[in-house]
XYZ file of N, CA and C in Angstrom:
732
model
N -37.596 -2.351 39.099
C -38.086 -3.329 38.109
C -38.675 -2.606 36.906
N -38.325 -3.050 35.728
C -38.820 -2.419 34.504
C -40.255 -2.840 34.220
N -41.047 -1.890 33.674
C -42.425 -2.219 33.307
C -42.469 -2.950 31.967
N -41.398 -2.842 31.217
C -41.350 -3.455 29.896
C -41.270 -4.977 30.050
N -42.106 -5.664 29.319
C -42.100 -7.129 29.399
C -40.933 -7.660 28.581
N -40.034 -8.374 29.244
C -38.862 -8.930 28.561
C -39.232 -10.291 27.983
N -38.995 -10.456 26.684
C -39.318 -11.713 25.990
C -38.109 -12.172 25.179
N -38.025 -13.478 24.874
C -36.884 -13.982 24.098
C -36.806 -13.435 22.671
N -37.971 -13.300 22.022
C -37.981 -12.908 20.609
C -38.830 -11.643 20.436
N -38.174 -10.491 20.467
C -38.874 -9.198 20.498
C -39.827 -8.998 19.315
N -39.457 -9.529 18.150
C -40.278 -9.300 16.949
C -41.456 -10.267 16.844
N -41.490 -11.271 17.723
C -42.527 -12.305 17.629
C -43.877 -11.788 18.115
N -44.938 -12.305 17.515
C -46.309 -11.951 17.919
C -46.838 -12.916 18.996
N -46.061 -13.939 19.312
C -46.484 -14.918 20.324
C -46.455 -14.296 21.715
N -47.245 -14.843 22.637
C -47.219 -14.382 24.034
C -45.882 -14.782 24.659
N -45.568 -14.173 25.794
C -44.314 -14.516 26.481
C -44.267 -16.012 26.765
N -45.407 -16.552 27.224
C -45.485 -17.978 27.577
C -45.143 -18.865 26.374
N -45.725 -18.517 25.222
C -45.482 -19.299 23.993
C -44.023 -19.159 23.540
N -43.484 -17.961 23.697
C -42.081 -17.739 23.321
C -41.134 -18.531 24.220
N -41.436 -18.563 25.527
C -40.604 -19.316 26.481
C -40.623 -20.808 26.135
N -41.808 -21.331 25.845
C -41.931 -22.756 25.485
C -41.128 -23.050 24.228
N -41.241 -22.187 23.225
C -40.492 -22.362 21.966
C -38.989 -22.312 22.223
N -38.566 -21.322 23.018
C -37.140 -21.153 23.314
C -36.567 -22.402 23.990
N -37.278 -22.910 25.006
C -36.773 -24.079 25.732
C -36.848 -25.356 24.887
N -37.837 -25.446 24.021
C -37.864 -26.587 23.088
C -36.611 -26.571 22.215
N -36.200 -25.371 21.794
C -35.035 -25.218 20.911
C -33.716 -25.593 21.587
N -33.603 -25.287 22.896
C -32.305 -25.490 23.567
C -32.291 -26.709 24.488
N -33.380 -27.469 24.509
C -33.507 -28.599 25.444
C -32.315 -29.566 25.370
N -31.808 -29.810 24.165
C -30.745 -30.811 23.969
C -29.429 -30.411 24.630
N -29.231 -29.109 24.921
C -27.974 -28.677 25.542
C -28.184 -27.976 26.884
N -29.415 -27.957 27.362
C -29.750 -27.137 28.527
C -28.962 -27.528 29.782
N -28.970 -28.795 30.148
C -28.284 -29.244 31.368
C -26.794 -28.921 31.314
N -26.182 -29.247 30.176
C -24.746 -29.000 30.022
C -24.428 -27.513 30.184
N -25.210 -26.671 29.521
C -24.953 -25.226 29.568
C -25.138 -24.650 30.963
N -26.133 -25.132 31.692
C -26.352 -24.669 33.076
C -25.089 -24.826 33.906
N -24.529 -26.038 33.878
C -23.359 -26.334 34.698
C -22.107 -25.663 34.131
N -22.004 -25.621 32.811
C -20.834 -25.044 32.150
C -20.728 -23.546 32.431
N -21.853 -22.845 32.267
C -21.816 -21.385 32.379
C -21.718 -20.908 33.824
N -22.135 -21.731 34.777
C -22.017 -21.326 36.187
C -20.779 -21.959 36.821
N -19.970 -22.629 36.012
C -18.765 -23.326 36.484
C -19.110 -24.373 37.546
N -20.332 -24.905 37.452
C -20.767 -25.955 38.372
C -21.306 -25.449 39.695
N -21.243 -24.111 39.909
C -21.702 -23.550 41.191
C -23.205 -23.727 41.352
N -23.929 -23.826 40.227
C -25.396 -23.959 40.317
C -25.803 -25.222 41.087
N -24.956 -26.263 41.050
C -25.254 -27.508 41.779
C -25.232 -27.234 43.288
N -24.246 -26.446 43.726
C -24.139 -26.070 45.144
C -25.345 -25.207 45.555
N -25.737 -24.272 44.680
C -26.896 -23.409 44.970
C -28.160 -24.245 45.140
N -28.340 -25.225 44.254
C -29.536 -26.077 44.307
C -29.580 -26.874 45.617
N -28.424 -27.395 46.031
C -28.358 -28.163 47.279
C -28.718 -27.293 48.488
N -28.227 -26.040 48.482
C -28.525 -25.119 49.589
C -30.023 -24.840 49.662
N -30.645 -24.687 48.507
C -32.088 -24.420 48.464
C -32.874 -25.602 49.030
N -32.506 -26.819 48.621
C -33.243 -28.005 49.068
C -33.030 -28.309 50.554
N -31.884 -27.911 51.094
C -31.620 -28.136 52.526
C -32.636 -27.423 53.406
N -33.227 -26.345 52.886
C -34.229 -25.593 53.646
C -35.520 -26.389 53.856
N -35.658 -27.497 53.108
C -36.863 -28.328 53.231
C -36.634 -29.587 54.076
N -35.383 -29.803 54.503
C -35.062 -31.059 55.215
C -35.888 -31.242 56.487
N -36.014 -30.197 57.290
C -36.742 -30.327 58.564
C -38.233 -30.584 58.343
N -38.735 -30.174 57.194
C -40.157 -30.365 56.858
C -40.473 -31.827 56.520
N -39.482 -32.535 56.005
C -39.645 -33.930 55.549
C -40.883 -34.100 54.652
N -40.920 -33.354 53.549
C -42.109 -33.405 52.677
C -42.320 -34.778 52.045
N -43.585 -35.180 51.972
C -43.918 -36.479 51.364
C -44.362 -36.308 49.911
N -45.029 -35.183 49.643
C -45.556 -34.939 48.307
C -45.049 -33.579 47.833
N -44.263 -33.584 46.749
C -43.633 -32.348 46.280
C -44.045 -32.001 44.854
N -44.036 -30.694 44.576
C -44.274 -30.187 43.225
C -43.064 -29.359 42.818
N -42.507 -29.651 41.643
C -41.399 -28.860 41.097
C -41.914 -28.108 39.873
N -42.071 -26.794 40.023
C -42.622 -25.958 38.954
C -41.501 -25.492 38.027
N -41.790 -25.416 36.727
C -40.777 -25.080 35.704
C -39.626 -26.081 35.818
N -39.999 -27.349 35.866
C -39.043 -28.434 36.163
C -37.999 -28.654 35.076
N -38.307 -28.216 33.838
C -37.344 -28.381 32.746
C -37.053 -29.842 32.464
N -35.782 -30.218 32.566
C -35.395 -31.614 32.326
C -35.358 -32.428 33.624
N -35.925 -31.858 34.697
C -36.091 -32.620 35.941
C -34.885 -32.671 36.858
N -33.850 -31.877 36.581
C -32.638 -31.900 37.406
C -32.908 -31.633 38.889
N -33.703 -30.608 39.160
C -33.978 -30.218 40.546
C -34.832 -31.273 41.238
N -35.764 -31.858 40.485
C -36.623 -32.916 41.034
C -35.790 -34.148 41.384
N -34.840 -34.485 40.535
C -33.960 -35.643 40.783
C -33.113 -35.405 42.039
N -32.587 -34.188 42.170
C -31.788 -33.842 43.351
C -32.653 -33.843 44.616
N -33.887 -33.340 44.491
C -34.810 -33.313 45.637
C -35.132 -34.730 46.097
N -35.300 -35.637 45.149
C -35.578 -37.034 45.484
C -34.419 -37.644 46.269
N -33.210 -37.330 45.827
C -32.015 -37.880 46.475
C -31.814 -37.294 47.878
N -32.035 -35.988 48.025
C -31.762 -35.322 49.294
C -32.893 -35.435 50.313
N -34.138 -35.448 49.825
C -35.286 -35.374 50.732
C -36.115 -36.657 50.801
N -35.951 -37.518 49.798
C -36.641 -38.801 49.733
C -38.153 -38.717 50.003
N -38.872 -37.856 49.280
C -40.324 -37.810 49.451
C -40.969 -39.035 48.807
N -42.261 -39.214 49.032
C -42.972 -40.337 48.400
C -43.088 -40.098 46.890
N -43.488 -38.881 46.524
C -43.638 -38.546 45.099
C -43.222 -37.104 44.826
N -42.717 -36.893 43.615
C -42.448 -35.540 43.118
C -43.105 -35.418 41.751
N -43.898 -34.369 41.578
C -44.482 -34.064 40.271
C -43.782 -32.835 39.728
N -43.281 -32.943 38.510
C -42.655 -31.793 37.861
C -43.538 -31.304 36.734
N -43.771 -29.978 36.677
C -44.550 -29.424 35.562
C -43.726 -28.386 34.802
N -43.979 -28.320 33.505
C -43.268 -27.361 32.656
C -44.092 -27.118 31.391
N -43.881 -25.942 30.758
C -44.633 -25.633 29.535
C -43.890 -26.089 28.273
N -42.665 -26.618 28.449
C -41.881 -27.065 27.291
C -41.859 -28.591 27.191
N -42.557 -29.120 26.207
C -42.583 -30.577 26.004
C -41.199 -31.096 25.625
N -40.424 -30.267 24.931
C -39.057 -30.651 24.556
C -38.190 -30.924 25.773
N -38.272 -30.046 26.764
C -37.497 -30.225 28.000
C -37.996 -31.448 28.767
N -39.316 -31.604 28.836
C -39.900 -32.725 29.584
C -39.507 -34.075 28.996
N -39.456 -34.176 27.679
C -39.120 -35.473 27.063
C -37.679 -35.870 27.394
N -36.768 -34.882 27.448
C -35.392 -35.173 27.887
C -35.392 -35.600 29.347
N -36.196 -34.915 30.148
C -36.281 -35.236 31.571
C -36.831 -36.625 31.829
N -37.873 -36.983 31.104
C -38.483 -38.322 31.299
C -37.489 -39.428 30.972
N -36.731 -39.212 29.912
C -35.712 -40.198 29.518
C -34.670 -40.353 30.622
N -34.245 -39.225 31.177
C -33.245 -39.217 32.245
C -33.781 -39.939 33.488
N -35.020 -39.639 33.864
C -35.651 -40.237 35.050
C -35.848 -41.744 34.851
N -36.228 -42.126 33.654
C -36.394 -43.537 33.311
C -35.070 -44.288 33.433
N -33.999 -43.678 32.916
C -32.663 -44.293 32.963
C -32.157 -44.454 34.396
N -32.608 -43.552 35.284
C -32.200 -43.625 36.689
C -33.101 -44.559 37.499
N -34.149 -45.085 36.850
C -35.084 -45.989 37.530
C -35.963 -45.277 38.546
N -36.283 -43.997 38.258
C -37.061 -43.206 39.214
C -38.483 -42.888 38.733
N -38.917 -43.573 37.688
C -40.238 -43.280 37.101
C -41.400 -43.505 38.068
N -41.195 -44.347 39.069
C -42.275 -44.599 40.044
C -42.373 -43.469 41.085
N -41.302 -42.664 41.181
C -41.280 -41.592 42.196
C -41.426 -40.195 41.598
N -40.876 -39.990 40.406
C -40.914 -38.661 39.781
C -41.730 -38.707 38.498
N -42.745 -37.866 38.419
C -43.590 -37.774 37.226
C -43.460 -36.381 36.632
N -43.150 -36.302 35.352
C -43.068 -35.005 34.671
C -44.255 -34.856 33.732
N -44.931 -33.710 33.815
C -46.078 -33.498 32.932
C -46.163 -32.050 32.445
N -46.774 -31.900 31.288
C -46.981 -30.582 30.720
C -47.913 -29.806 31.645
N -47.515 -28.620 32.025
C -48.349 -27.856 32.952
C -47.894 -26.414 33.043
N -48.826 -25.545 33.377
C -48.601 -24.112 33.422
C -48.690 -23.629 34.870
N -47.704 -22.861 35.291
C -47.659 -22.358 36.670
C -48.873 -21.506 37.027
N -49.499 -20.919 36.019
C -50.612 -20.003 36.289
C -51.971 -20.717 36.354
N -52.002 -21.983 35.923
C -53.227 -22.797 36.035
C -52.803 -24.217 36.411
N -52.389 -24.397 37.646
C -51.879 -25.702 38.101
C -53.046 -26.675 38.272
N -52.959 -27.801 37.595
C -54.097 -28.739 37.523
C -54.147 -29.706 38.714
N -54.067 -29.165 39.917
C -54.192 -29.967 41.135
C -55.133 -29.259 42.098
N -55.812 -30.038 42.957
C -56.731 -29.426 43.930
C -55.973 -28.582 44.963
N -56.722 -27.764 45.699
C -56.155 -26.979 46.807
C -55.489 -27.925 47.807
N -54.494 -27.418 48.503
C -53.847 -28.145 49.622
C -53.335 -29.534 49.226
N -52.647 -29.625 48.097
C -52.182 -30.947 47.623
C -50.753 -31.267 48.063
N -49.861 -30.266 48.078
C -48.423 -30.540 48.247
C -47.856 -30.031 49.568
N -46.905 -30.811 50.107
C -46.195 -30.408 51.327
C -45.135 -29.351 51.031
N -44.546 -29.433 49.833
C -43.490 -28.488 49.459
C -43.517 -28.248 47.953
N -43.182 -27.015 47.572
C -43.084 -26.647 46.159
C -41.734 -25.993 45.918
N -41.084 -26.401 44.840
C -39.786 -25.819 44.485
C -39.851 -25.217 43.078
N -39.066 -24.170 42.876
C -38.893 -23.581 41.539
C -37.436 -23.142 41.414
N -36.704 -23.735 40.492
C -35.310 -23.333 40.270
C -35.199 -22.621 38.927
N -34.867 -21.359 38.991
C -34.636 -20.533 37.793
C -35.812 -20.556 36.824
N -37.013 -20.464 37.384
C -38.203 -20.501 36.537
C -39.164 -19.345 36.741
N -39.166 -18.739 37.951
C -40.209 -17.732 38.213
C -40.070 -16.489 37.341
N -38.851 -16.152 36.947
C -38.702 -14.942 36.120
C -39.254 -15.155 34.703
N -39.549 -16.418 34.362
C -40.131 -16.716 33.041
C -41.663 -16.728 33.069
N -42.252 -16.586 34.255
C -43.716 -16.570 34.334
C -44.248 -15.367 33.557
N -45.340 -15.586 32.835
C -45.972 -14.456 32.136
C -46.585 -13.490 33.156
N -47.232 -14.060 34.180
C -47.831 -13.259 35.241
C -47.328 -13.803 36.578
N -46.340 -13.120 37.153
C -45.671 -13.595 38.366
C -46.657 -13.795 39.526
N -47.482 -12.776 39.790
C -48.406 -12.855 40.923
C -49.400 -14.000 40.774
N -49.865 -14.214 39.551
C -50.818 -15.304 39.290
C -50.167 -16.664 39.547
N -48.921 -16.823 39.092
C -48.177 -18.063 39.320
C -47.943 -18.324 40.796
N -47.572 -17.272 41.536
C -47.344 -17.419 42.981
C -48.640 -17.764 43.710
N -49.748 -17.132 43.301
C -51.055 -17.405 43.939
C -51.486 -18.850 43.701
N -51.205 -19.369 42.513
C -51.546 -20.766 42.210
C -50.714 -21.726 43.073
N -49.439 -21.394 43.261
C -48.586 -22.251 44.102
C -49.050 -22.219 45.552
N -49.476 -21.040 46.011
C -50.026 -20.921 47.365
C -51.276 -21.786 47.507
N -52.117 -21.775 46.497
C -53.383 -22.536 46.513
C -53.156 -24.036 46.660
N -52.190 -24.583 45.913
C -51.992 -26.046 45.937
C -51.061 -26.505 47.065
N -50.517 -25.544 47.811
C -49.649 -25.870 48.948
C -50.512 -26.129 50.191
N -50.156 -27.156 50.948
C -50.892 -27.446 52.188
C -50.574 -26.394 53.246
N -51.513 -26.119 54.168
C -51.188 -25.234 55.289
C -49.963 -25.777 56.030
N -49.003 -24.919 56.314
C -47.760 -25.369 56.949
C -46.712 -25.811 55.949
N -47.116 -25.906 54.677
C -46.170 -26.298 53.626
C -45.226 -25.160 53.259
N -44.163 -25.505 52.520
C -43.151 -24.497 52.185
C -42.928 -24.374 50.692
N -42.653 -23.143 50.284
C -42.236 -22.843 48.905
C -40.784 -22.403 48.936
N -39.958 -22.997 48.073
C -38.562 -22.572 47.944
C -38.299 -22.195 46.488
N -37.897 -20.943 46.289
C -37.590 -20.429 44.948
C -36.107 -20.114 44.865
N -35.453 -20.645 43.854
C -34.050 -20.322 43.577
C -34.038 -19.529 42.281
N -33.454 -18.338 42.316
C -33.493 -17.492 41.116
C -32.240 -16.627 41.022
N -31.874 -16.299 39.795
C -30.757 -15.378 39.591
C -31.102 -14.000 40.145
N -30.082 -13.283 40.595
C -30.266 -11.896 41.005
C -29.039 -11.099 40.560
N -29.112 -9.802 40.714
C -28.010 -8.941 40.266
C -27.101 -8.589 41.438
N -25.836 -9.014 41.403
C -24.923 -8.654 42.491
C -24.694 -7.140 42.522
N -24.441 -6.606 43.714
C -24.261 -5.160 43.853
C -22.851 -4.792 44.319
N -22.034 -5.806 44.632
C -20.704 -5.563 45.196
C -19.655 -5.397 44.084
N -18.826 -4.357 44.198
C -17.696 -4.173 43.279
C -16.589 -5.163 43.657
N -15.901 -5.829 42.711
C -16.052 -5.757 41.253
C -16.941 -6.875 40.695
N -17.593 -7.648 41.600
C -18.415 -8.777 41.153
C -19.520 -8.290 40.207
N -20.146 -7.168 40.570
C -21.225 -6.613 39.742
C -20.743 -6.358 38.314
N -19.571 -5.736 38.186
C -19.039 -5.388 36.863
C -18.660 -6.643 36.061
N -18.017 -7.598 36.734
C -17.615 -8.845 36.060
C -18.842 -9.650 35.635
N -19.829 -9.695 36.505
C -21.075 -10.417 36.249
C -21.798 -9.822 35.029
N -21.908 -8.485 35.017
C -22.575 -7.814 33.896
C -21.851 -8.069 32.579
N -20.540 -8.029 32.627
C -19.715 -8.282 31.436
C -19.932 -9.708 30.921
N -19.893 -10.656 31.855
C -20.049 -12.071 31.507
C -21.443 -12.348 30.949
N -22.449 -11.865 31.660
C -23.842 -12.118 31.283
C -24.220 -11.442 29.970
N -23.746 -10.205 29.794
C -24.180 -9.422 28.636
C -23.462 -9.816 27.347
N -22.168 -10.140 27.462
C -21.377 -10.376 26.245
C -20.976 -11.835 26.024
N -20.595 -12.505 27.096
C -20.055 -13.865 26.924
C -21.170 -14.914 26.864
N -22.180 -14.771 27.737
C -23.282 -15.737 27.780
C -23.970 -15.915 26.415
N -24.358 -14.824 25.714
C -25.000 -15.003 24.398
C -24.105 -15.705 23.379
N -22.796 -15.453 23.468
C -21.856 -16.106 22.537
C -21.790 -17.606 22.799
N -21.741 -17.985 24.095
C -21.723 -19.409 24.455
C -23.020 -20.071 23.991
N -24.150 -19.369 24.203
C -25.452 -19.892 23.764
C -25.501 -20.117 22.268
N -24.946 -19.165 21.526
C -24.937 -19.264 20.062
C -24.046 -20.425 19.611
N -22.918 -20.579 20.296
C -21.915 -21.593 19.923
C -22.373 -23.002 20.290
N -22.880 -23.185 21.516
C -23.203 -24.541 21.992
C -24.658 -24.922 21.739
N -25.597 -24.022 22.074
C -27.023 -24.366 21.949
C -27.603 -23.894 20.624
N -26.788 -23.174 19.837
C -27.246 -22.621 18.548
C -28.440 -21.681 18.744
N -28.455 -20.999 19.907
C -29.550 -20.064 20.170
C -29.028 -18.854 20.926
N -28.647 -17.823 20.182
C -28.181 -16.600 20.827
C -29.346 -15.886 21.511
N -30.543 -15.979 20.940
C -31.719 -15.291 21.496
C -31.998 -15.745 22.930
N -31.913 -17.062 23.151
C -32.210 -17.609 24.476
C -31.254 -17.066 25.528
N -29.987 -16.955 25.171
C -28.986 -16.548 26.153
C -28.734 -15.040 26.147
N -29.401 -14.312 25.254
C -29.467 -12.852 25.357
C -30.651 -12.488 26.244
N -31.699 -13.307 26.160
C -32.889 -13.111 26.994
C -32.551 -13.275 28.477
N -31.636 -14.205 28.783
C -31.297 -14.519 30.170
C -30.900 -13.272 30.974
N -29.859 -12.490 30.567
C -29.499 -11.316 31.367
C -30.598 -10.263 31.422
N -31.338 -10.115 30.331
C -32.425 -9.131 30.305
C -33.536 -9.502 31.286
N -33.859 -10.807 31.338
C -34.941 -11.256 32.224
C -34.532 -11.140 33.690
N -33.249 -11.367 33.977
C -32.763 -11.241 35.361
C -32.807 -9.778 35.795
N -32.372 -8.903 34.895
C -32.338 -7.466 35.190
C -33.736 -6.917 35.489
N -34.738 -7.416 34.771
C -36.111 -6.906 34.901
C -36.878 -7.528 36.065
N -36.331 -8.585 36.662
C -37.074 -9.342 37.674
C -36.957 -8.690 39.062
N -38.061 -8.648 39.831
C -37.991 -8.082 41.186
C -37.081 -8.923 42.077
N -36.267 -8.257 42.880
C -35.272 -8.989 43.669
C -35.247 -8.545 45.116
N -34.691 -9.421 45.951
C -34.516 -9.087 47.362
C -35.824 -8.742 48.041
N -35.851 -7.581 48.706
C -37.016 -7.167 49.479
C -38.255 -6.998 48.605
N -38.056 -6.538 47.372
C -39.190 -6.347 46.458
C -39.896 -7.681 46.189
N -39.112 -8.728 45.942
C -39.675 -10.057 45.709
C -40.315 -10.596 46.994
N -39.689 -10.345 48.140
C -40.258 -10.774 49.427
C -41.622 -10.118 49.655
N -41.730 -8.829 49.315
C -43.001 -8.107 49.470
C -44.095 -8.708 48.581
N -43.721 -9.087 47.349
C -44.685 -9.694 46.423
C -45.191 -11.026 46.998
N -44.277 -11.828 47.541
C -44.660 -13.111 48.155
C -45.597 -12.884 49.350
N -45.271 -11.902 50.183
C -46.104 -11.583 51.355
C -47.482 -11.097 50.916
N -47.502 -10.218 49.925
C -48.788 -9.685 49.431
C -49.645 -10.759 48.767
N -48.998 -11.808 48.258
C -49.728 -12.931 47.649
C -50.402 -13.784 48.721
N -49.879 -13.710 49.960
C -50.480 -14.480 51.047
C -49.520 -15.425 51.749
N -48.265 -15.453 51.291
C -47.262 -16.312 51.945
C -46.823 -15.693 53.271
N -46.347 -16.560 54.177
C -45.888 -16.109 55.487
C -44.421 -16.472 55.682
N -43.817 -15.854 56.706
C -42.420 -16.151 57.080
C -41.500 -16.129 55.865
N -41.599 -15.067 55.071
C -40.827 -14.963 53.819
C -39.383 -14.538 54.115
N -38.436 -15.269 53.571
C -37.021 -14.915 53.757
C -36.302 -14.908 52.408
N -35.200 -14.162 52.359
C -34.348 -14.133 51.162
C -32.908 -14.324 51.584
N -32.253 -15.276 50.956
C -30.834 -15.530 51.251
C -30.030 -15.364 49.970
N -29.048 -14.469 49.997
C -28.214 -14.243 48.809
C -27.076 -15.261 48.777
N -26.746 -15.707 47.572
C -25.689 -16.700 47.386
C -24.594 -16.147 46.473
N -23.340 -16.467 46.804
C -22.191 -16.109 45.954
C -22.261 -14.653 45.486
N -22.103 -13.738 46.439
C -22.086 -12.284 46.176
C -23.389 -11.769 45.567
N -24.474 -12.535 45.720
C -25.760 -12.079 45.195
C -26.052 -12.477 43.765
N -25.282 -13.421 43.221
C -25.528 -13.880 41.842
C -26.841 -14.673 41.787
N -27.134 -15.391 42.866
C -28.408 -16.105 42.997
C -29.023 -15.775 44.348
N -30.326 -15.974 44.463
C -31.013 -15.773 45.747
C -31.985 -16.925 45.976
N -32.126 -17.301 47.261
C -33.130 -18.300 47.645
C -34.226 -17.584 48.424
N -35.464 -17.721 47.936
C -36.621 -17.187 48.645
C -37.355 -18.377 49.265
N -37.611 -18.277 50.547
C -38.329 -19.350 51.243
C -39.575 -18.747 51.891
N -40.703 -19.427 51.739
C -41.964 -18.908 52.298
C -42.857 -20.066 52.714
N -43.721 -19.805 53.693
C -44.641 -20.838 54.186
C -46.082 -20.433 53.930
N -46.911 -21.460 53.925
C -48.352 -21.151 53.839
C -48.941 -21.198 55.250
């Protein structure tokens, strides 16, 4: 893992957190489409696999951190049918798209999206049965602080499920992945979302993020138990599951 802090806008004086919020506000209008387009729809399968790990728990109260436009929260509601899901995110632009989507689906009584920071979660200790994060932890300004906050608001016996990009190591997937991420992804971002910076940041942030056993060790050192890592599609994504 690199010690250098990877940020969307290298020349900016804003903190990583402020830059991430600005970046997602800028691309909110095309975010959902680009997610599915650039992963060829495989991200939907990855999300379902992650949520299946919570089925036996039958969570009643869920928190979706870095919820974005609420896609993962909507899927969690459909698959797990909890009483309530709260989604938090630092980008008001993403949340406003999400609220509109949730309203149109008639789910406003079950899913609530609110402005919130992973490092200072505004809920009491032991509030949630399950916490999910899809493609958000690598954007945390302080990873350990964010994980500790999620541990704090999780009930004893509750579960955390993190879905995040990782770097494949198998030939030729590794080479094709690097080529796609480094050269093609920024071009698609520039063309569709009008933001090359956001989609140049993506491969850099994945490369710098702790993965596999290293990420499992960080979760364990934070205080989580029964930490597991499952690689998906040649290691392009990984699911980390941990209990309190």
